[in-house]
mmCIF file of N, CA, C and O in Angstrom:
data_model
loop_
_atom_site.group_PDB
_atom_site.id
_atom_site.type_symbol
_atom_site.label_atom_id
_atom_site.label_comp_id
_atom_site.label_asym_id
_atom_site.label_seq_id
_atom_site.Cartn_x
_atom_site.Cartn_y
_atom_site.Cartn_z
ATOM 1 N N UNK A 1 0.606 -0.871 -0.225
ATOM 2 C CA UNK A 1 -0.066 0.058 0.147
ATOM 3 C C UNK A 1 1.011 1.398 0.183
ATOM 4 O O UNK A 1 1.835 1.393 1.165
ATOM 5 N N UNK A 2 0.443 1.750 -0.874
ATOM 6 C CA UNK A 2 1.233 3.106 -1.075
ATOM 7 C C UNK A 2 0.371 4.448 -0.658
ATOM 8 O O UNK A 2 -0.529 4.542 -0.897
ATOM 9 N N UNK A 3 1.160 5.313 0.450
ATOM 10 C CA UNK A 3 0.320 6.322 0.970
ATOM 11 C C UNK A 3 1.026 7.785 0.311
ATOM 12 O O UNK A 3 1.898 7.817 0.061
ATOM 13 N N UNK A 4 0.105 8.451 -0.066
ATOM 14 C CA UNK A 4 0.532 10.231 -0.920
ATOM 15 C C UNK A 4 0.165 11.481 -0.119
ATOM 16 O O UNK A 4 -0.641 10.976 0.316
ATOM 17 N N UNK A 5 1.317 11.973 -0.337
ATOM 18 C CA UNK A 5 0.474 13.014 0.595
ATOM 19 C C UNK A 5 0.093 14.617 -0.900
ATOM 20 O O UNK A 5 0.627 14.808 -1.591
ATOM 21 N N UNK A 6 -0.858 14.616 -0.569
ATOM 22 C CA UNK A 6 -1.491 15.893 -1.729
ATOM 23 C C UNK A 6 -1.902 17.503 -0.990
ATOM 24 O O UNK A 6 -2.367 16.333 0.187
ATOM 25 N N UNK A 7 -1.614 18.375 -1.364
ATOM 26 C CA UNK A 7 -1.892 19.279 -0.495
ATOM 27 C C UNK A 7 -3.367 19.184 -1.159
ATOM 28 O O UNK A 7 -4.229 18.962 -2.222
ATOM 29 N N UNK A 8 -4.229 19.882 -0.209
ATOM 30 C CA UNK A 8 -6.287 20.495 -0.540
ATOM 31 C C UNK A 8 -6.436 20.691 -1.687
ATOM 32 O O UNK A 8 -6.851 20.413 -2.672
ATOM 33 N N UNK A 9 -5.356 22.106 -2.264
ATOM 34 C CA UNK A 9 -5.763 22.632 -3.243
ATOM 35 C C UNK A 9 -5.194 21.699 -4.637
ATOM 36 O O UNK A 9 -6.037 21.466 -5.733
ATOM 37 N N UNK A 10 -4.335 20.853 -4.716
ATOM 38 C CA UNK A 10 -3.930 19.653 -5.762
ATOM 39 C C UNK A 10 -5.498 19.132 -6.260
ATOM 40 O O UNK A 10 -5.784 18.855 -6.974
ATOM 41 N N UNK A 11 -5.783 18.577 -4.470
ATOM 42 C CA UNK A 11 -7.026 17.253 -4.168
ATOM 43 C C UNK A 11 -7.970 17.865 -4.447
ATOM 44 O O UNK A 11 -8.939 17.158 -5.758
ATOM 45 N N UNK A 12 -8.445 19.325 -4.649
ATOM 46 C CA UNK A 12 -9.928 19.897 -5.218
ATOM 47 C C UNK A 12 -9.774 19.997 -6.821
ATOM 48 O O UNK A 12 -10.795 20.384 -7.188
ATOM 49 N N UNK A 13 -8.135 20.422 -7.023
ATOM 50 C CA UNK A 13 -8.476 20.990 -9.004
ATOM 51 C C UNK A 13 -8.602 19.340 -9.148
ATOM 52 O O UNK A 13 -9.169 19.539 -10.544
ATOM 53 N N UNK A 14 -8.067 18.330 -8.634
ATOM 54 C CA UNK A 14 -8.564 16.785 -9.708
ATOM 55 C C UNK A 14 -9.978 16.642 -9.696
ATOM 56 O O UNK A 14 -10.326 16.466 -10.434
ATOM 57 N N UNK A 15 -10.486 16.950 -8.319
ATOM 58 C CA UNK A 15 -12.291 16.437 -8.381
ATOM 59 C C UNK A 15 -12.624 17.540 -9.371
ATOM 60 O O UNK A 15 -13.563 17.094 -10.361
ATOM 61 N N UNK A 16 -12.169 18.986 -9.545
ATOM 62 C CA UNK A 16 -12.718 19.691 -10.167
ATOM 63 C C UNK A 16 -12.351 19.151 -12.115
ATOM 64 O O UNK A 16 -13.178 19.108 -12.419
ATOM 65 N N UNK A 17 -11.344 18.736 -11.862
ATOM 66 C CA UNK A 17 -11.142 18.145 -13.220
ATOM 67 C C UNK A 17 -11.952 16.626 -13.776
ATOM 68 O O UNK A 17 -12.679 16.324 -14.832
ATOM 69 N N UNK A 18 -12.197 16.251 -12.563
ATOM 70 C CA UNK A 18 -13.063 15.038 -12.703
ATOM 71 C C UNK A 18 -14.227 14.967 -12.996
ATOM 72 O O UNK A 18 -15.130 15.212 -13.534
ATOM 73 N N UNK A 19 -14.909 16.154 -12.080
ATOM 74 C CA UNK A 19 -16.262 16.116 -12.308
ATOM 75 C C UNK A 19 -16.910 16.822 -13.841
ATOM 76 O O UNK A 19 -17.444 16.711 -14.399
ATOM 77 N N UNK A 20 -15.947 18.216 -14.117
ATOM 78 C CA UNK A 20 -15.747 18.500 -15.169
ATOM 79 C C UNK A 20 -15.816 17.416 -17.007
ATOM 80 O O UNK A 20 -15.256 18.379 -17.834
ATOM 81 N N UNK A 21 -15.010 16.738 -16.080
ATOM 82 C CA UNK A 21 -14.492 15.213 -17.753
ATOM 83 C C UNK A 21 -13.548 16.059 -18.481
ATOM 84 O O UNK A 21 -13.107 15.362 -19.510
ATOM 85 N N UNK A 22 -12.656 16.445 -17.333
ATOM 86 C CA UNK A 22 -11.215 16.948 -18.174
ATOM 87 C C UNK A 22 -10.368 15.995 -18.337
ATOM 88 O O UNK A 22 -9.720 16.247 -18.935
ATOM 89 N N UNK A 23 -10.511 15.066 -16.955
ATOM 90 C CA UNK A 23 -9.515 14.056 -17.255
ATOM 91 C C UNK A 23 -10.233 13.246 -16.738
ATOM 92 O O UNK A 23 -11.433 12.933 -16.203
ATOM 93 N N UNK A 24 -10.207 11.970 -16.535
ATOM 94 C CA UNK A 24 -10.395 10.268 -16.231
ATOM 95 C C UNK A 24 -9.202 9.523 -14.943
ATOM 96 O O UNK A 24 -8.038 10.289 -15.180
ATOM 97 N N UNK A 25 -9.436 8.809 -14.280
ATOM 98 C CA UNK A 25 -8.554 8.078 -13.811
ATOM 99 C C UNK A 25 -8.671 6.274 -13.832
ATOM 100 O O UNK A 25 -10.012 6.200 -13.778
ATOM 101 N N UNK A 26 -7.819 6.567 -13.861
ATOM 102 C CA UNK A 26 -7.481 4.607 -14.105
ATOM 103 C C UNK A 26 -6.665 3.916 -13.715
ATOM 104 O O UNK A 26 -5.885 4.114 -13.282
ATOM 105 N N UNK A 27 -7.326 2.415 -13.016
ATOM 106 C CA UNK A 27 -6.518 1.644 -11.738
ATOM 107 C C UNK A 27 -6.209 0.557 -13.096
ATOM 108 O O UNK A 27 -6.545 -0.462 -13.439
ATOM 109 N N UNK A 28 -4.627 0.589 -13.074
ATOM 110 C CA UNK A 28 -4.127 -1.012 -13.455
ATOM 111 C C UNK A 28 -4.272 -1.876 -12.424
ATOM 112 O O UNK A 28 -4.727 -2.005 -11.275
ATOM 113 N N UNK A 29 -3.903 -3.466 -13.082
ATOM 114 C CA UNK A 29 -4.100 -4.874 -12.513
ATOM 115 C C UNK A 29 -3.202 -4.608 -11.289
ATOM 116 O O UNK A 29 -3.536 -5.082 -9.941
ATOM 117 N N UNK A 30 -2.142 -3.710 -11.208
ATOM 118 C CA UNK A 30 -1.432 -3.475 -9.772
ATOM 119 C C UNK A 30 -1.455 -2.665 -9.158
ATOM 120 O O UNK A 30 -1.079 -2.396 -7.919
ATOM 121 N N UNK A 31 -3.010 -1.999 -9.407
ATOM 122 C CA UNK A 31 -4.024 -1.048 -8.326
ATOM 123 C C UNK A 31 -2.315 0.029 -8.183
ATOM 124 O O UNK A 31 -2.996 1.289 -7.985
ATOM 125 N N UNK A 32 -1.853 0.903 -9.710
ATOM 126 C CA UNK A 32 -1.737 1.958 -9.900
ATOM 127 C C UNK A 32 -3.232 3.161 -10.798
ATOM 128 O O UNK A 32 -3.303 2.012 -11.300
ATOM 129 N N UNK A 33 -2.895 4.166 -9.897
ATOM 130 C CA UNK A 33 -3.724 5.070 -10.373
ATOM 131 C C UNK A 33 -3.143 5.988 -11.381
ATOM 132 O O UNK A 33 -2.373 6.392 -10.949
ATOM 133 N N UNK A 34 -3.809 5.893 -12.187
ATOM 134 C CA UNK A 34 -3.303 7.260 -13.379
ATOM 135 C C UNK A 34 -4.275 8.027 -13.921
ATOM 136 O O UNK A 34 -5.544 7.606 -14.024
ATOM 137 N N UNK A 35 -4.016 9.449 -13.745
ATOM 138 C CA UNK A 35 -5.013 10.396 -14.399
ATOM 139 C C UNK A 35 -4.887 10.577 -15.922
ATOM 140 O O UNK A 35 -3.067 10.503 -16.207
ATOM 141 N N UNK A 36 -5.877 10.536 -16.613
ATOM 142 C CA UNK A 36 -5.431 10.414 -17.973
ATOM 143 C C UNK A 36 -6.662 11.861 -19.351
ATOM 144 O O UNK A 36 -7.748 11.722 -18.270
ATOM 145 N N UNK A 37 -5.659 12.006 -19.722
ATOM 146 C CA UNK A 37 -6.465 12.757 -20.699
ATOM 147 C C UNK A 37 -6.602 13.074 -21.657
ATOM 148 O O UNK A 37 -5.480 11.984 -21.954
ATOM 149 N N UNK A 38 -7.495 13.185 -23.190
ATOM 150 C CA UNK A 38 -7.397 13.242 -24.291
ATOM 151 C C UNK A 38 -6.952 14.218 -24.724
ATOM 152 O O UNK A 38 -7.506 15.151 -24.812
ATOM 153 N N UNK A 39 -6.254 14.392 -25.799
ATOM 154 C CA UNK A 39 -6.486 15.207 -27.014
ATOM 155 C C UNK A 39 -6.722 14.292 -28.832
ATOM 156 O O UNK A 39 -6.321 13.338 -28.939
ATOM 157 N N UNK A 40 -7.238 15.109 -29.348
ATOM 158 C CA UNK A 40 -7.450 15.028 -30.305
ATOM 159 C C UNK A 40 -6.503 15.330 -32.130
ATOM 160 O O UNK A 40 -6.771 16.891 -31.629
ATOM 161 N N UNK A 41 -6.625 14.854 -32.483
ATOM 162 C CA UNK A 41 -5.591 15.124 -34.025
ATOM 163 C C UNK A 41 -6.137 15.237 -34.867
ATOM 164 O O UNK A 41 -6.366 14.477 -35.071
ATOM 165 N N UNK A 42 -6.313 16.187 -35.750
ATOM 166 C CA UNK A 42 -6.864 16.191 -36.789
ATOM 167 C C UNK A 42 -6.086 15.705 -37.478
ATOM 168 O O UNK A 42 -5.545 16.353 -38.202
ATOM 169 N N UNK A 43 -6.437 15.232 -39.028
ATOM 170 C CA UNK A 43 -5.698 14.306 -39.686
ATOM 171 C C UNK A 43 -6.374 14.737 -41.307
ATOM 172 O O UNK A 43 -7.543 14.341 -41.556
ATOM 173 N N UNK A 44 -6.110 15.801 -41.863
ATOM 174 C CA UNK A 44 -6.376 15.973 -43.227
ATOM 175 C C UNK A 44 -5.345 15.050 -44.427
ATOM 176 O O UNK A 44 -4.396 15.909 -44.376
ATOM 177 N N UNK A 45 -6.277 15.100 -45.173
ATOM 178 C CA UNK A 45 -5.741 14.068 -46.221
ATOM 179 C C UNK A 45 -6.357 14.311 -47.299
ATOM 180 O O UNK A 45 -7.249 14.335 -47.584
ATOM 181 N N UNK A 46 -5.342 14.207 -48.131
ATOM 182 C CA UNK A 46 -5.766 13.830 -49.720
ATOM 183 C C UNK A 46 -6.622 12.898 -49.897
ATOM 184 O O UNK A 46 -5.883 11.889 -49.549
ATOM 185 N N UNK A 47 -7.396 12.616 -50.804
ATOM 186 C CA UNK A 47 -7.904 11.097 -51.096
ATOM 187 C C UNK A 47 -6.854 10.104 -51.480
ATOM 188 O O UNK A 47 -6.721 8.771 -50.648
ATOM 189 N N UNK A 48 -5.769 10.592 -52.099
ATOM 190 C CA UNK A 48 -4.621 9.594 -52.674
ATOM 191 C C UNK A 48 -3.618 9.487 -51.410
ATOM 192 O O UNK A 48 -2.870 8.584 -51.555
ATOM 193 N N UNK A 49 -3.482 9.849 -49.847
ATOM 194 C CA UNK A 49 -2.864 10.238 -48.975
ATOM 195 C C UNK A 49 -1.148 10.528 -49.492
ATOM 196 O O UNK A 49 -0.473 10.038 -48.697
ATOM 197 N N UNK A 50 -1.457 11.597 -50.106
ATOM 198 C CA UNK A 50 0.102 11.892 -51.079
ATOM 199 C C UNK A 50 0.119 13.652 -50.129
ATOM 200 O O UNK A 50 1.764 13.796 -49.850
ATOM 201 N N UNK A 51 -0.580 13.880 -49.736
ATOM 202 C CA UNK A 51 -0.595 15.248 -48.966
ATOM 203 C C UNK A 51 -1.052 15.447 -47.544
ATOM 204 O O UNK A 51 -2.043 14.619 -47.598
ATOM 205 N N UNK A 52 -0.801 16.014 -46.623
ATOM 206 C CA UNK A 52 -1.148 16.230 -45.307
ATOM 207 C C UNK A 52 -1.263 17.484 -44.684
ATOM 208 O O UNK A 52 -0.560 18.074 -44.751
ATOM 209 N N UNK A 53 -3.016 18.165 -44.295
ATOM 210 C CA UNK A 53 -3.106 19.206 -43.678
ATOM 211 C C UNK A 53 -2.433 19.478 -42.193
ATOM 212 O O UNK A 53 -1.994 18.834 -41.327
ATOM 213 N N UNK A 54 -0.524 20.342 -42.339
ATOM 214 C CA UNK A 54 -0.103 20.793 -41.115
ATOM 215 C C UNK A 54 0.104 22.554 -41.315
ATOM 216 O O UNK A 54 0.149 23.145 -42.476
ATOM 217 N N UNK A 55 0.202 23.046 -39.514
ATOM 218 C CA UNK A 55 0.157 24.246 -39.774
ATOM 219 C C UNK A 55 1.734 24.631 -39.242
ATOM 220 O O UNK A 55 1.990 24.180 -39.057
ATOM 221 N N UNK A 56 1.698 25.759 -39.726
ATOM 222 C CA UNK A 56 3.468 25.820 -40.283
ATOM 223 C C UNK A 56 3.421 27.276 -39.547
ATOM 224 O O UNK A 56 4.870 27.384 -38.835
ATOM 225 N N UNK A 57 2.689 27.939 -39.159
ATOM 226 C CA UNK A 57 3.006 28.377 -38.123
ATOM 227 C C UNK A 57 2.435 28.033 -36.615
ATOM 228 O O UNK A 57 2.365 27.421 -36.990
ATOM 229 N N UNK A 58 3.302 28.632 -35.754
ATOM 230 C CA UNK A 58 3.128 28.667 -33.827
ATOM 231 C C UNK A 58 1.342 28.424 -33.668
ATOM 232 O O UNK A 58 0.514 29.706 -34.413
ATOM 233 N N UNK A 59 1.165 27.407 -33.325
ATOM 234 C CA UNK A 59 1.587 26.457 -32.803
ATOM 235 C C UNK A 59 1.874 25.696 -34.086
ATOM 236 O O UNK A 59 0.752 24.768 -34.499
ATOM 237 N N UNK A 60 2.670 24.903 -34.447
ATOM 238 C CA UNK A 60 2.737 24.370 -35.962
ATOM 239 C C UNK A 60 2.629 22.596 -35.400
ATOM 240 O O UNK A 60 1.829 22.719 -34.576
ATOM 241 N N UNK A 61 2.432 21.855 -36.541
ATOM 242 C CA UNK A 61 1.793 20.986 -36.655
ATOM 243 C C UNK A 61 0.406 20.329 -37.022
ATOM 244 O O UNK A 61 0.171 21.431 -37.480
ATOM 245 N N UNK A 62 0.025 19.428 -37.142
ATOM 246 C CA UNK A 62 -1.245 19.123 -36.890
ATOM 247 C C UNK A 62 -2.683 19.904 -36.054
ATOM 248 O O UNK A 62 -1.720 20.115 -35.139
ATOM 249 N N UNK A 63 -3.907 20.098 -36.497
ATOM 250 C CA UNK A 63 -4.703 21.017 -35.450
ATOM 251 C C UNK A 63 -4.717 19.928 -34.180
ATOM 252 O O UNK A 63 -5.555 18.585 -34.697
ATOM 253 N N UNK A 64 -4.894 19.922 -32.801
ATOM 254 C CA UNK A 64 -5.117 19.752 -32.137
ATOM 255 C C UNK A 64 -5.435 19.970 -30.829
ATOM 256 O O UNK A 64 -5.706 21.642 -30.576
ATOM 257 N N UNK A 65 -6.590 19.592 -30.475
ATOM 258 C CA UNK A 65 -7.375 20.147 -29.419
ATOM 259 C C UNK A 65 -7.836 19.752 -27.865
ATOM 260 O O UNK A 65 -7.318 17.843 -28.131
ATOM 261 N N UNK A 66 -7.806 19.489 -26.664
ATOM 262 C CA UNK A 66 -8.288 18.448 -26.147
ATOM 263 C C UNK A 66 -9.491 18.114 -25.291
ATOM 264 O O UNK A 66 -10.590 18.940 -26.545
ATOM 265 N N UNK A 67 -9.978 16.855 -25.704
ATOM 266 C CA UNK A 67 -11.090 16.240 -25.349
ATOM 267 C C UNK A 67 -11.935 16.030 -23.904
ATOM 268 O O UNK A 67 -11.223 15.146 -23.656
ATOM 269 N N UNK A 68 -12.605 16.364 -23.448
ATOM 270 C CA UNK A 68 -13.750 15.608 -22.410
ATOM 271 C C UNK A 68 -13.478 14.490 -23.029
ATOM 272 O O UNK A 68 -14.231 14.144 -23.502
ATOM 273 N N UNK A 69 -14.270 13.508 -21.715
ATOM 274 C CA UNK A 69 -14.533 12.610 -21.576
ATOM 275 C C UNK A 69 -16.252 12.293 -21.339
ATOM 276 O O UNK A 69 -16.434 11.504 -22.202
ATOM 277 N N UNK A 70 -17.047 13.814 -21.653
ATOM 278 C CA UNK A 70 -18.016 13.445 -22.684
ATOM 279 C C UNK A 70 -18.578 14.023 -24.073
ATOM 280 O O UNK A 70 -19.586 13.539 -24.403
ATOM 281 N N UNK A 71 -17.721 13.941 -24.576
ATOM 282 C CA UNK A 71 -17.540 14.240 -26.194
ATOM 283 C C UNK A 71 -16.937 13.241 -26.883
ATOM 284 O O UNK A 71 -15.982 12.830 -26.840
ATOM 285 N N UNK A 72 -17.459 13.441 -28.018
ATOM 286 C CA UNK A 72 -17.510 12.104 -29.138
ATOM 287 C C UNK A 72 -16.291 12.340 -29.960
ATOM 288 O O UNK A 72 -15.457 14.134 -29.959
ATOM 289 N N UNK A 73 -15.828 11.466 -30.115
ATOM 290 C CA UNK A 73 -14.029 12.248 -30.875
ATOM 291 C C UNK A 73 -14.654 12.791 -32.408
ATOM 292 O O UNK A 73 -14.030 14.044 -32.635
ATOM 293 N N UNK A 74 -15.854 12.801 -33.002
ATOM 294 C CA UNK A 74 -16.562 12.965 -34.134
ATOM 295 C C UNK A 74 -16.437 14.545 -33.852
ATOM 296 O O UNK A 74 -16.511 15.487 -34.534
ATOM 297 N N UNK A 75 -16.925 14.730 -32.081
ATOM 298 C CA UNK A 75 -17.433 16.028 -32.361
ATOM 299 C C UNK A 75 -16.166 16.873 -32.046
ATOM 300 O O UNK A 75 -16.667 18.599 -32.229
ATOM 301 N N UNK A 76 -15.585 16.749 -31.847
ATOM 302 C CA UNK A 76 -13.831 17.527 -31.449
ATOM 303 C C UNK A 76 -13.558 17.323 -32.793
ATOM 304 O O UNK A 76 -12.706 19.115 -32.795
ATOM 305 N N UNK A 77 -13.980 16.733 -33.927
ATOM 306 C CA UNK A 77 -13.089 17.206 -34.846
ATOM 307 C C UNK A 77 -13.766 17.758 -35.479
ATOM 308 O O UNK A 77 -13.044 18.962 -36.062
ATOM 309 N N UNK A 78 -15.070 18.285 -35.217
ATOM 310 C CA UNK A 78 -16.048 18.819 -35.870
ATOM 311 C C UNK A 78 -15.269 20.441 -35.419
ATOM 312 O O UNK A 78 -15.117 21.334 -35.996
ATOM 313 N N UNK A 79 -15.159 20.429 -33.851
ATOM 314 C CA UNK A 79 -14.586 21.725 -33.581
ATOM 315 C C UNK A 79 -13.556 22.559 -34.353
ATOM 316 O O UNK A 79 -13.614 23.303 -34.397
ATOM 317 N N UNK A 80 -12.793 20.925 -34.459
ATOM 318 C CA UNK A 80 -11.089 21.428 -35.062
ATOM 319 C C UNK A 80 -11.625 22.532 -36.584
ATOM 320 O O UNK A 80 -11.131 23.301 -36.559
ATOM 321 N N UNK A 81 -12.427 21.037 -37.273
ATOM 322 C CA UNK A 81 -12.614 21.617 -38.686
ATOM 323 C C UNK A 81 -12.666 23.800 -38.696
ATOM 324 O O UNK A 81 -12.700 24.421 -39.118
ATOM 325 N N UNK A 82 -14.436 23.689 -37.277
ATOM 326 C CA UNK A 82 -14.911 24.940 -37.371
ATOM 327 C C UNK A 82 -13.831 26.005 -36.872
ATOM 328 O O UNK A 82 -13.669 27.454 -37.046
ATOM 329 N N UNK A 83 -12.597 25.771 -36.806
ATOM 330 C CA UNK A 83 -11.147 26.463 -36.341
ATOM 331 C C UNK A 83 -10.293 26.800 -37.305
ATOM 332 O O UNK A 83 -9.871 27.695 -36.765
ATOM 333 N N UNK A 84 -10.286 26.293 -38.368
ATOM 334 C CA UNK A 84 -9.340 26.587 -39.447
ATOM 335 C C UNK A 84 -9.917 27.802 -40.456
ATOM 336 O O UNK A 84 -11.517 27.989 -40.555
ATOM 337 N N UNK A 85 -9.789 28.175 -41.499
ATOM 338 C CA UNK A 85 -9.673 28.933 -42.127
ATOM 339 C C UNK A 85 -10.601 28.679 -43.107
ATOM 340 O O UNK A 85 -11.261 27.685 -43.159
ATOM 341 N N UNK A 86 -11.704 29.902 -43.118
ATOM 342 C CA UNK A 86 -13.142 29.417 -44.036
ATOM 343 C C UNK A 86 -13.202 28.703 -45.108
ATOM 344 O O UNK A 86 -13.346 28.201 -45.716
ATOM 345 N N UNK A 87 -12.024 29.207 -45.824
ATOM 346 C CA UNK A 87 -11.658 28.458 -47.682
ATOM 347 C C UNK A 87 -11.385 27.101 -47.380
ATOM 348 O O UNK A 87 -12.128 26.439 -48.218
ATOM 349 N N UNK A 88 -11.269 26.561 -45.771
ATOM 350 C CA UNK A 88 -11.307 25.407 -45.839
ATOM 351 C C UNK A 88 -12.253 24.530 -45.491
ATOM 352 O O UNK A 88 -12.346 23.471 -45.459
ATOM 353 N N UNK A 89 -12.731 25.146 -44.015
ATOM 354 C CA UNK A 89 -14.104 24.532 -44.083
ATOM 355 C C UNK A 89 -15.481 23.956 -44.702
ATOM 356 O O UNK A 89 -15.653 22.814 -44.183
ATOM 357 N N UNK A 90 -15.256 24.468 -46.026
ATOM 358 C CA UNK A 90 -16.013 24.505 -46.317
ATOM 359 C C UNK A 90 -16.118 22.627 -47.255
ATOM 360 O O UNK A 90 -16.444 22.496 -48.008
ATOM 361 N N UNK A 91 -14.569 22.700 -47.320
ATOM 362 C CA UNK A 91 -13.770 21.486 -48.537
ATOM 363 C C UNK A 91 -13.998 20.317 -47.413
ATOM 364 O O UNK A 91 -13.112 19.398 -48.136
ATOM 365 N N UNK A 92 -14.464 20.325 -46.503
ATOM 366 C CA UNK A 92 -13.508 18.888 -45.625
ATOM 367 C C UNK A 92 -14.845 18.550 -44.525
ATOM 368 O O UNK A 92 -15.927 19.146 -44.515
ATOM 369 N N UNK A 93 -14.680 17.015 -44.564
ATOM 370 C CA UNK A 93 -15.745 16.376 -43.891
ATOM 371 C C UNK A 93 -15.342 15.461 -42.995
ATOM 372 O O UNK A 93 -14.217 14.915 -43.216
ATOM 373 N N UNK A 94 -15.906 16.389 -42.127
ATOM 374 C CA UNK A 94 -15.897 14.860 -40.712
ATOM 375 C C UNK A 94 -16.533 13.786 -40.931
ATOM 376 O O UNK A 94 -17.602 13.543 -41.152
ATOM 377 N N UNK A 95 -15.531 12.768 -41.021
ATOM 378 C CA UNK A 95 -16.079 10.625 -40.652
ATOM 379 C C UNK A 95 -15.449 10.465 -39.719
ATOM 380 O O UNK A 95 -14.576 10.641 -39.166
ATOM 381 N N UNK A 96 -16.857 9.254 -39.326
ATOM 382 C CA UNK A 96 -16.651 8.569 -38.182
ATOM 383 C C UNK A 96 -15.039 7.928 -38.074
ATOM 384 O O UNK A 96 -14.279 7.948 -39.014
ATOM 385 N N UNK A 97 -14.220 7.969 -36.627
ATOM 386 C CA UNK A 97 -13.157 7.874 -36.210
ATOM 387 C C UNK A 97 -13.182 5.669 -36.459
ATOM 388 O O UNK A 97 -14.373 5.296 -35.639
ATOM 389 N N UNK A 98 -12.033 5.820 -36.852
ATOM 390 C CA UNK A 98 -12.289 4.052 -36.966
ATOM 391 C C UNK A 98 -10.504 4.054 -36.895
ATOM 392 O O UNK A 98 -9.774 4.372 -37.126
ATOM 393 N N UNK A 99 -10.395 2.736 -35.922
ATOM 394 C CA UNK A 99 -9.162 2.542 -35.062
ATOM 395 C C UNK A 99 -8.055 2.353 -36.270
ATOM 396 O O UNK A 99 -6.733 2.605 -36.301
ATOM 397 N N UNK A 100 -8.062 1.704 -37.872
ATOM 398 C CA UNK A 100 -7.436 1.656 -38.521
ATOM 399 C C UNK A 100 -6.947 2.570 -39.362
ATOM 400 O O UNK A 100 -6.186 2.772 -39.629
ATOM 401 N N UNK A 101 -8.070 3.854 -39.194
ATOM 402 C CA UNK A 101 -7.224 5.234 -39.566
ATOM 403 C C UNK A 101 -6.397 6.133 -38.621
ATOM 404 O O UNK A 101 -6.540 7.083 -39.023
ATOM 405 N N UNK A 102 -6.355 5.416 -37.583
ATOM 406 C CA UNK A 102 -5.706 6.269 -36.530
ATOM 407 C C UNK A 102 -5.040 5.883 -35.949
ATOM 408 O O UNK A 102 -4.696 4.676 -35.151
ATOM 409 N N UNK A 103 -4.394 6.290 -34.278
ATOM 410 C CA UNK A 103 -3.974 5.770 -33.510
ATOM 411 C C UNK A 103 -4.633 5.927 -31.817
ATOM 412 O O UNK A 103 -5.402 6.875 -31.858
ATOM 413 N N UNK A 104 -4.301 5.490 -30.942
ATOM 414 C CA UNK A 104 -5.048 5.411 -29.509
ATOM 415 C C UNK A 104 -3.657 6.633 -28.496
ATOM 416 O O UNK A 104 -3.194 5.781 -28.832
#
């Protein structure tokens, strides 16, 4: 059995994150409890998979945002698309996530 010393402010912050679905707690078979947060990375590619959309200005890379435990991957992807420049939004279609097309 492991005892951890948390300050009241740390416990209150964790409770707030759990209640608002910002994070979740997972317990491993050996009893380790881990705080987990999800982030959705928007992958936009051409039909032939030859080109991928990335941002060159800061923050660089693929568009990404955190996902609450109560949100679907598709809902967060739509939020990400809505944050793109208008000329791109009308050209993109959010498809349901399939594990073969991404990573966990």
